[in-house]
Amino acid sequence: AAGVIQSPRHLIKEKRETATLKCYPIPRHDTVYWYQQGPGQDPQFLISFYEKMQSDKGSIPDRFSAQQFSDYHSELNMSSLELGDSALYFCASRALSGGQQETQYFGPGTRLLVL
Amino acid sequence: GEDVEQSLFLSVREGDSSVINCTYTDSSSTYLYWYKQEPGAGLQLLTYIFSNMDMKQDQRLTVLLNKKDKHLSLRIADTQTGDSAIYFCAGGYSSASKIIFGSGTRLSIRP
C-alpha cells in the first residue's frame, strides 16, 4: 500500500540558509500534518492543512511557513535557519472523509541538519 | 492543553512482559495512541484506543485505559530483542486533530 512520501530524506544546510521540505500524502488523503522532533525529544505539532486551508497551528516559528497545494502535497518552507532547527521533520496524512476510525499515517521523516 | 507523561527508561529480560505506563492530563482526549520509534527511524503506530474503551488487545500488545486516573498502559507479552525502541504515548481530541506526544519510554531488552 502507498505510504506518505517525504523528500528529501536528509538535508544539510548552513545557518541563515533556507530549506524546503516536501510531503506527498497517501492518495485520497486530504489532510496533512507537520511535526518536528528534536534530538532526544518527542514530536511536536507544527501545523496542519485540510483542503489547502490551514486547519490548526502549533509551535511553528514565524520563520517557517507551509502550504498545501491543489494536489494535496504540502511544503514546509524554513528560512533563516538556526542550529536549533536541526531535527527530524515528520509529515502525516489522513483522509477526513474516513470518519472517526481513520488515524494519521506518518511518513519516514526528513532529517535536517543545520551547521 | 494536553500534557502526556511517561517514565524515560524501562529494562526487561527477554521473554518477560514489558509494561509501559503513561498519564495524561486532558480528559477530553478521545484517542490515545502508542507509537514505536526505532533508532533513526520513523514513527510506527502500534495501536490506539478510544476513550470509551477499557482495554484493547492485539496479538502481543494489550492496552489498558483507566479513564478515572487518566492512566494508559501498554503491555508487550514475550518481549523480544526486536522490541527495543522508544515507545511514545500520545493523545488527540479526535482522529483529525493534532497528536500530543509524551516524552517517550526507551525500552531495552537484556538477555
PDB file of C-alpha atoms in Angstrom:
ATOM      1  CA  ALA A   1       0.000   0.000   0.000  1.00  0.00           C
ATOM      2  CA  ALA A   2       1.132   3.535  -0.744  1.00  0.00           C
ATOM      3  CA  GLY A   3       2.577   5.467   2.162  1.00  0.00           C
ATOM      4  CA  VAL A   4       3.354   9.083   2.913  1.00  0.00           C
ATOM      5  CA  ILE A   5       6.383  10.241   0.946  1.00  0.00           C
ATOM      6  CA  GLN A   6       8.729  12.883   2.225  1.00  0.00           C
ATOM      7  CA  SER A   7      11.587  14.465   0.380  1.00  0.00           C
ATOM      8  CA  PRO A   8      14.380  14.888   0.778  1.00  0.00           C
ATOM      9  CA  ARG A   9      15.099  12.246   3.397  1.00  0.00           C
ATOM     10  CA  HIS A  10      18.233  14.030   4.536  1.00  0.00           C
ATOM     11  CA  LEU A  11      19.216  17.661   4.226  1.00  0.00           C
ATOM     12  CA  ILE A  12      22.246  19.593   5.372  1.00  0.00           C
ATOM     13  CA  LYS A  13      22.117  23.373   5.469  1.00  0.00           C
ATOM     14  CA  GLU A  14      24.112  26.164   6.977  1.00  0.00           C
ATOM     15  CA  LYS A  15      22.860  28.803   9.386  1.00  0.00           C
ATOM     16  CA  ARG A  16      20.741  31.524   7.809  1.00  0.00           C
ATOM     17  CA  GLU A  17      20.034  29.418   4.736  1.00  0.00           C
ATOM     18  CA  THR A  18      16.571  28.329   3.638  1.00  0.00           C
ATOM     19  CA  ALA A  19      15.142  24.861   3.262  1.00  0.00           C
ATOM     20  CA  THR A  20      12.012  23.404   1.704  1.00  0.00           C
ATOM     21  CA  LEU A  21      10.644  20.077   2.834  1.00  0.00           C
ATOM     22  CA  LYS A  22       8.036  18.287   0.786  1.00  0.00           C
ATOM     23  CA  CYS A  23       5.316  15.876   1.764  1.00  0.00           C
ATOM     24  CA  TYR A  24       3.209  13.754  -0.557  1.00  0.00           C
ATOM     25  CA  PRO A  25       0.227  12.291   1.293  1.00  0.00           C
ATOM     26  CA  ILE A  26      -1.305   8.930   0.716  1.00  0.00           C
ATOM     27  CA  PRO A  27      -3.599   9.077  -2.339  1.00  0.00           C
ATOM     28  CA  ARG A  28      -7.058  10.418  -1.494  1.00  0.00           C
ATOM     29  CA  HIS A  29      -5.843  11.841   1.807  1.00  0.00           C
ATOM     30  CA  ASP A  30      -6.868  15.475   2.114  1.00  0.00           C
ATOM     31  CA  THR A  31      -5.321  16.456   5.453  1.00  0.00           C
ATOM     32  CA  VAL A  32      -1.629  16.939   6.134  1.00  0.00           C
ATOM     33  CA  TYR A  33       0.154  17.484   9.442  1.00  0.00           C
ATOM     34  CA  TRP A  34       3.736  18.568  10.146  1.00  0.00           C
ATOM     35  CA  TYR A  35       5.654  17.604  13.280  1.00  0.00           C
ATOM     36  CA  GLN A  36       9.164  18.437  14.447  1.00  0.00           C
ATOM     37  CA  GLN A  37      11.219  16.047  16.574  1.00  0.00           C
ATOM     38  CA  GLY A  38      14.413  17.468  18.029  1.00  0.00           C
ATOM     39  CA  PRO A  39      17.244  15.180  19.151  1.00  0.00           C
ATOM     40  CA  GLY A  40      16.082  13.107  22.090  1.00  0.00           C
ATOM     41  CA  GLN A  41      12.730  14.884  22.102  1.00  0.00           C
ATOM     42  CA  ASP A  42       9.168  13.888  21.439  1.00  0.00           C
ATOM     43  CA  PRO A  43       7.500  15.015  18.207  1.00  0.00           C
ATOM     44  CA  GLN A  44       5.891  18.446  18.427  1.00  0.00           C
ATOM     45  CA  PHE A  45       3.000  19.508  16.233  1.00  0.00           C
ATOM     46  CA  LEU A  46       3.768  22.418  13.911  1.00  0.00           C
ATOM     47  CA  ILE A  47       0.858  22.956  11.560  1.00  0.00           C
ATOM     48  CA  SER A  48      -1.868  21.172   9.631  1.00  0.00           C
ATOM     49  CA  PHE A  49      -3.867  21.705   6.467  1.00  0.00           C
ATOM     50  CA  TYR A  50      -7.189  20.460   5.227  1.00  0.00           C
ATOM     51  CA  GLU A  51      -8.276  21.057   1.663  1.00  0.00           C
ATOM     52  CA  LYS A  52      -5.463  23.572   1.160  1.00  0.00           C
ATOM     53  CA  MET A  53      -6.518  25.652   4.155  1.00  0.00           C
ATOM     54  CA  GLN A  54      -4.631  25.825   7.427  1.00  0.00           C
ATOM     55  CA  SER A  55      -6.657  23.865   9.940  1.00  0.00           C
ATOM     56  CA  ASP A  56      -4.535  24.109  13.083  1.00  0.00           C
ATOM     57  CA  LYS A  57      -1.314  25.734  14.189  1.00  0.00           C
ATOM     58  CA  GLY A  58       1.096  24.654  16.838  1.00  0.00           C
ATOM     59  CA  SER A  59       4.575  25.705  17.837  1.00  0.00           C
ATOM     60  CA  ILE A  60       5.710  26.727  14.382  1.00  0.00           C
ATOM     61  CA  PRO A  61       8.269  29.557  14.341  1.00  0.00           C
ATOM     62  CA  ASP A  62       7.467  32.692  12.344  1.00  0.00           C
ATOM     63  CA  ARG A  63      10.487  31.864  10.162  1.00  0.00           C
ATOM     64  CA  PHE A  64       8.620  28.808   8.915  1.00  0.00           C
ATOM     65  CA  SER A  65       5.691  28.757   6.563  1.00  0.00           C
ATOM     66  CA  ALA A  66       3.787  25.960   4.964  1.00  0.00           C
ATOM     67  CA  GLN A  67       1.109  25.403   2.414  1.00  0.00           C
ATOM     68  CA  GLN A  68      -0.908  22.646   0.821  1.00  0.00           C
ATOM     69  CA  PHE A  69      -1.334  22.548  -2.927  1.00  0.00           C
ATOM     70  CA  SER A  70      -4.225  21.530  -5.143  1.00  0.00           C
ATOM     71  CA  ASP A  71      -2.784  18.010  -5.492  1.00  0.00           C
ATOM     72  CA  TYR A  72      -2.748  17.848  -1.661  1.00  0.00           C
ATOM     73  CA  HIS A  73       1.001  17.722  -1.348  1.00  0.00           C
ATOM     74  CA  SER A  74       2.450  20.100   1.201  1.00  0.00           C
ATOM     75  CA  GLU A  75       5.667  22.044   1.565  1.00  0.00           C
ATOM     76  CA  LEU A  76       7.295  23.373   4.711  1.00  0.00           C
ATOM     77  CA  ASN A  77       9.468  26.379   3.994  1.00  0.00           C
ATOM     78  CA  MET A  78      12.084  27.246   6.560  1.00  0.00           C
ATOM     79  CA  SER A  79      14.083  30.453   6.387  1.00  0.00           C
ATOM     80  CA  SER A  80      16.957  31.954   8.387  1.00  0.00           C
ATOM     81  CA  LEU A  81      17.817  28.503   9.636  1.00  0.00           C
ATOM     82  CA  GLU A  82      19.217  28.194  13.124  1.00  0.00           C
ATOM     83  CA  LEU A  83      21.226  25.416  14.733  1.00  0.00           C
ATOM     84  CA  GLY A  84      18.186  24.586  16.848  1.00  0.00           C
ATOM     85  CA  ASP A  85      16.178  23.775  13.739  1.00  0.00           C
ATOM     86  CA  SER A  86      18.185  20.566  13.366  1.00  0.00           C
ATOM     87  CA  ALA A  87      15.559  17.887  13.805  1.00  0.00           C
ATOM     88  CA  LEU A  88      13.548  15.140  12.211  1.00  0.00           C
ATOM     89  CA  TYR A  89      10.514  16.578  10.457  1.00  0.00           C
ATOM     90  CA  PHE A  90       7.561  14.290  10.048  1.00  0.00           C
ATOM     91  CA  CYS A  91       4.614  14.693   7.801  1.00  0.00           C
ATOM     92  CA  ALA A  92       1.430  12.751   8.423  1.00  0.00           C
ATOM     93  CA  SER A  93      -1.679  12.462   6.318  1.00  0.00           C
ATOM     94  CA  ARG A  94      -5.257  11.476   6.878  1.00  0.00           C
ATOM     95  CA  ALA A  95      -8.474  11.195   4.953  1.00  0.00           C
ATOM     96  CA  LEU A  96     -11.007  13.391   6.719  1.00  0.00           C
ATOM     97  CA  SER A  97     -13.749  11.576   4.908  1.00  0.00           C
ATOM     98  CA  GLY A  98     -12.564   8.375   6.530  1.00  0.00           C
ATOM     99  CA  GLY A  99     -14.511   9.176   9.644  1.00  0.00           C
ATOM    100  CA  GLN A 100     -13.544   8.717  13.266  1.00  0.00           C
ATOM    101  CA  GLN A 101     -11.912   5.364  12.599  1.00  0.00           C
ATOM    102  CA  GLU A 102      -9.259   6.925  10.393  1.00  0.00           C
ATOM    103  CA  THR A 103      -5.942   7.760  12.023  1.00  0.00           C
ATOM    104  CA  GLN A 104      -2.950   9.772  10.871  1.00  0.00           C
ATOM    105  CA  TYR A 105      -0.294   7.956   8.877  1.00  0.00           C
ATOM    106  CA  PHE A 106       3.248   9.182   9.347  1.00  0.00           C
ATOM    107  CA  GLY A 107       5.921   9.473   6.713  1.00  0.00           C
ATOM    108  CA  PRO A 108       9.538   8.398   7.267  1.00  0.00           C
ATOM    109  CA  GLY A 109      10.646  11.924   8.082  1.00  0.00           C
ATOM    110  CA  THR A 110      13.202  14.375   6.734  1.00  0.00           C
ATOM    111  CA  ARG A 111      16.329  14.696   8.828  1.00  0.00           C
ATOM    112  CA  LEU A 112      17.556  18.293   8.712  1.00  0.00           C
ATOM    113  CA  LEU A 113      20.990  19.184   9.985  1.00  0.00           C
ATOM    114  CA  VAL A 114      21.905  22.840  10.294  1.00  0.00           C
ATOM    115  CA  LEU A 115      25.617  23.562  10.563  1.00  0.00           C
TER     116      LEU A 115
ATOM    117  CA  GLY B   1      -3.517  21.965  26.851  1.00  0.00           C
ATOM    118  CA  GLU B   2      -2.780  18.305  26.902  1.00  0.00           C
ATOM    119  CA  ASP B   3       0.257  17.040  28.754  1.00  0.00           C
ATOM    120  CA  VAL B   4       1.384  13.443  28.449  1.00  0.00           C
ATOM    121  CA  GLU B   5       3.939  11.949  30.817  1.00  0.00           C
ATOM    122  CA  GLN B   6       5.922   8.750  30.688  1.00  0.00           C
ATOM    123  CA  SER B   7       8.851   7.259  32.526  1.00  0.00           C
ATOM    124  CA  LEU B   8      12.016   7.588  30.467  1.00  0.00           C
ATOM    125  CA  PHE B   9      13.515   4.117  30.684  1.00  0.00           C
ATOM    126  CA  LEU B  10      12.456   0.516  31.095  1.00  0.00           C
ATOM    127  CA  SER B  11      14.663  -2.564  31.062  1.00  0.00           C
ATOM    128  CA  VAL B  12      13.212  -6.054  30.843  1.00  0.00           C
ATOM    129  CA  ARG B  13      14.543  -9.532  30.319  1.00  0.00           C
ATOM    130  CA  GLU B  14      13.926 -11.210  27.001  1.00  0.00           C
ATOM    131  CA  GLY B  15      10.782 -13.305  27.183  1.00  0.00           C
ATOM    132  CA  ASP B  16       9.265 -11.334  30.063  1.00  0.00           C
ATOM    133  CA  SER B  17       6.369  -8.926  29.710  1.00  0.00           C
ATOM    134  CA  SER B  18       7.013  -5.206  29.390  1.00  0.00           C
ATOM    135  CA  VAL B  19       4.593  -2.690  30.819  1.00  0.00           C
ATOM    136  CA  ILE B  20       4.974   0.927  29.754  1.00  0.00           C
ATOM    137  CA  ASN B  21       2.902   3.460  31.626  1.00  0.00           C
ATOM    138  CA  CYS B  22       1.596   6.864  30.674  1.00  0.00           C
ATOM    139  CA  THR B  23      -0.515   9.542  32.310  1.00  0.00           C
ATOM    140  CA  TYR B  24      -2.314  12.339  30.526  1.00  0.00           C
ATOM    141  CA  THR B  25      -3.950  15.459  31.808  1.00  0.00           C
ATOM    142  CA  ASP B  26      -6.749  16.272  29.403  1.00  0.00           C
ATOM    143  CA  SER B  27      -9.779  14.061  29.845  1.00  0.00           C
ATOM    144  CA  SER B  28     -11.195  15.298  26.546  1.00  0.00           C
ATOM    145  CA  SER B  29      -8.591  13.261  24.668  1.00  0.00           C
ATOM    146  CA  THR B  30     -10.739  10.718  22.946  1.00  0.00           C
ATOM    147  CA  TYR B  31      -7.957   8.977  21.049  1.00  0.00           C
ATOM    148  CA  LEU B  32      -4.976   7.512  22.850  1.00  0.00           C
ATOM    149  CA  TYR B  33      -2.116   6.079  20.826  1.00  0.00           C
ATOM    150  CA  TRP B  34       1.028   4.063  21.234  1.00  0.00           C
ATOM    151  CA  TYR B  35       3.827   4.666  18.727  1.00  0.00           C
ATOM    152  CA  LYS B  36       7.121   2.829  18.371  1.00  0.00           C
ATOM    153  CA  GLN B  37      10.270   4.505  17.122  1.00  0.00           C
ATOM    154  CA  GLU B  38      13.437   2.553  16.436  1.00  0.00           C
ATOM    155  CA  PRO B  39      16.781   4.397  16.320  1.00  0.00           C
ATOM    156  CA  GLY B  40      16.953   6.787  13.402  1.00  0.00           C
ATOM    157  CA  ALA B  41      13.600   5.623  12.107  1.00  0.00           C
ATOM    158  CA  GLY B  42      10.104   6.976  11.763  1.00  0.00           C
ATOM    159  CA  LEU B  43       7.023   6.612  13.907  1.00  0.00           C
ATOM    160  CA  GLN B  44       5.170   3.334  13.724  1.00  0.00           C
ATOM    161  CA  LEU B  45       1.616   3.301  15.030  1.00  0.00           C
ATOM    162  CA  LEU B  46       1.308   0.209  17.194  1.00  0.00           C
ATOM    163  CA  THR B  47      -2.228   0.550  18.409  1.00  0.00           C
ATOM    164  CA  TYR B  48      -4.774   3.039  19.638  1.00  0.00           C
ATOM    165  CA  ILE B  49      -7.747   3.008  21.932  1.00  0.00           C
ATOM    166  CA  PHE B  50     -10.847   5.136  22.182  1.00  0.00           C
ATOM    167  CA  SER B  51     -11.549   6.797  25.489  1.00  0.00           C
ATOM    168  CA  ASN B  52     -14.773   4.855  25.881  1.00  0.00           C
ATOM    169  CA  MET B  53     -12.847   1.574  25.966  1.00  0.00           C
ATOM    170  CA  ASP B  54     -11.091  -0.035  28.924  1.00  0.00           C
ATOM    171  CA  MET B  55      -8.902  -2.484  27.103  1.00  0.00           C
ATOM    172  CA  LYS B  56      -7.730  -3.426  23.652  1.00  0.00           C
ATOM    173  CA  GLN B  57      -5.711  -6.478  22.739  1.00  0.00           C
ATOM    174  CA  ASP B  58      -3.799  -7.009  19.522  1.00  0.00           C
ATOM    175  CA  GLN B  59      -1.593 -10.095  19.414  1.00  0.00           C
ATOM    176  CA  ARG B  60       1.236  -9.466  21.924  1.00  0.00           C
ATOM    177  CA  LEU B  61       0.021  -5.976  22.738  1.00  0.00           C
ATOM    178  CA  THR B  62      -2.515  -5.113  25.411  1.00  0.00           C
ATOM    179  CA  VAL B  63      -3.601  -1.559  26.098  1.00  0.00           C
ATOM    180  CA  LEU B  64      -5.334  -0.716  29.350  1.00  0.00           C
ATOM    181  CA  LEU B  65      -7.064   2.587  29.951  1.00  0.00           C
ATOM    182  CA  ASN B  66      -8.097   3.885  33.354  1.00  0.00           C
ATOM    183  CA  LYS B  67     -10.035   6.962  32.419  1.00  0.00           C
ATOM    184  CA  LYS B  68     -10.715   7.966  36.012  1.00  0.00           C
ATOM    185  CA  ASP B  69      -6.997   8.146  36.776  1.00  0.00           C
ATOM    186  CA  LYS B  70      -6.077   9.255  33.214  1.00  0.00           C
ATOM    187  CA  HIS B  71      -3.654   6.372  33.040  1.00  0.00           C
ATOM    188  CA  LEU B  72      -2.775   4.381  29.955  1.00  0.00           C
ATOM    189  CA  SER B  73      -0.516   1.367  29.766  1.00  0.00           C
ATOM    190  CA  LEU B  74       0.959  -0.795  27.048  1.00  0.00           C
ATOM    191  CA  ARG B  75       1.841  -4.372  27.830  1.00  0.00           C
ATOM    192  CA  ILE B  76       4.079  -6.279  25.456  1.00  0.00           C
ATOM    193  CA  ALA B  77       3.978 -10.012  26.088  1.00  0.00           C
ATOM    194  CA  ASP B  78       7.032 -12.208  25.478  1.00  0.00           C
ATOM    195  CA  THR B  79       9.318  -9.246  24.851  1.00  0.00           C
ATOM    196  CA  GLN B  80      11.889  -9.829  22.124  1.00  0.00           C
ATOM    197  CA  THR B  81      15.095  -8.019  21.162  1.00  0.00           C
ATOM    198  CA  GLY B  82      13.246  -6.536  18.207  1.00  0.00           C
ATOM    199  CA  ASP B  83      11.018  -4.703  20.651  1.00  0.00           C
ATOM    200  CA  SER B  84      13.928  -2.471  21.671  1.00  0.00           C
ATOM    201  CA  ALA B  85      12.808   1.039  20.792  1.00  0.00           C
ATOM    202  CA  ILE B  86      11.323   4.218  22.161  1.00  0.00           C
ATOM    203  CA  TYR B  87       7.603   3.980  22.826  1.00  0.00           C
ATOM    204  CA  PHE B  88       5.536   7.133  22.704  1.00  0.00           C
ATOM    205  CA  CYS B  89       2.190   7.501  24.346  1.00  0.00           C
ATOM    206  CA  ALA B  90       0.093  10.131  22.572  1.00  0.00           C
ATOM    207  CA  GLY B  91      -3.365  11.629  22.634  1.00  0.00           C
ATOM    208  CA  GLY B  92      -5.719  13.576  20.441  1.00  0.00           C
ATOM    209  CA  TYR B  93      -9.141  15.176  20.841  1.00  0.00           C
ATOM    210  CA  SER B  94     -10.311  13.478  17.706  1.00  0.00           C
ATOM    211  CA  SER B  95      -8.799  11.381  14.973  1.00  0.00           C
ATOM    212  CA  ALA B  96      -8.466  14.552  12.897  1.00  0.00           C
ATOM    213  CA  SER B  97      -6.783  16.732  15.490  1.00  0.00           C
ATOM    214  CA  LYS B  98      -3.109  17.199  16.217  1.00  0.00           C
ATOM    215  CA  ILE B  99      -1.428  14.474  18.219  1.00  0.00           C
ATOM    216  CA  ILE B 100       0.252  15.362  21.515  1.00  0.00           C
ATOM    217  CA  PHE B 101       3.142  13.042  22.304  1.00  0.00           C
ATOM    218  CA  GLY B 102       4.638  12.042  25.613  1.00  0.00           C
ATOM    219  CA  SER B 103       8.373  12.158  26.159  1.00  0.00           C
ATOM    220  CA  GLY B 104       8.807   8.527  25.216  1.00  0.00           C
ATOM    221  CA  THR B 105       9.974   5.457  27.127  1.00  0.00           C
ATOM    222  CA  ARG B 106      13.164   3.790  25.983  1.00  0.00           C
ATOM    223  CA  LEU B 107      12.706   0.043  26.256  1.00  0.00           C
ATOM    224  CA  SER B 108      15.843  -2.057  26.432  1.00  0.00           C
ATOM    225  CA  ILE B 109      15.929  -5.831  26.438  1.00  0.00           C
ATOM    226  CA  ARG B 110      18.517  -7.779  28.362  1.00  0.00           C
ATOM    227  CA  PRO B 111      19.319 -11.426  27.641  1.00  0.00           C
TER     228      PRO B 111
END
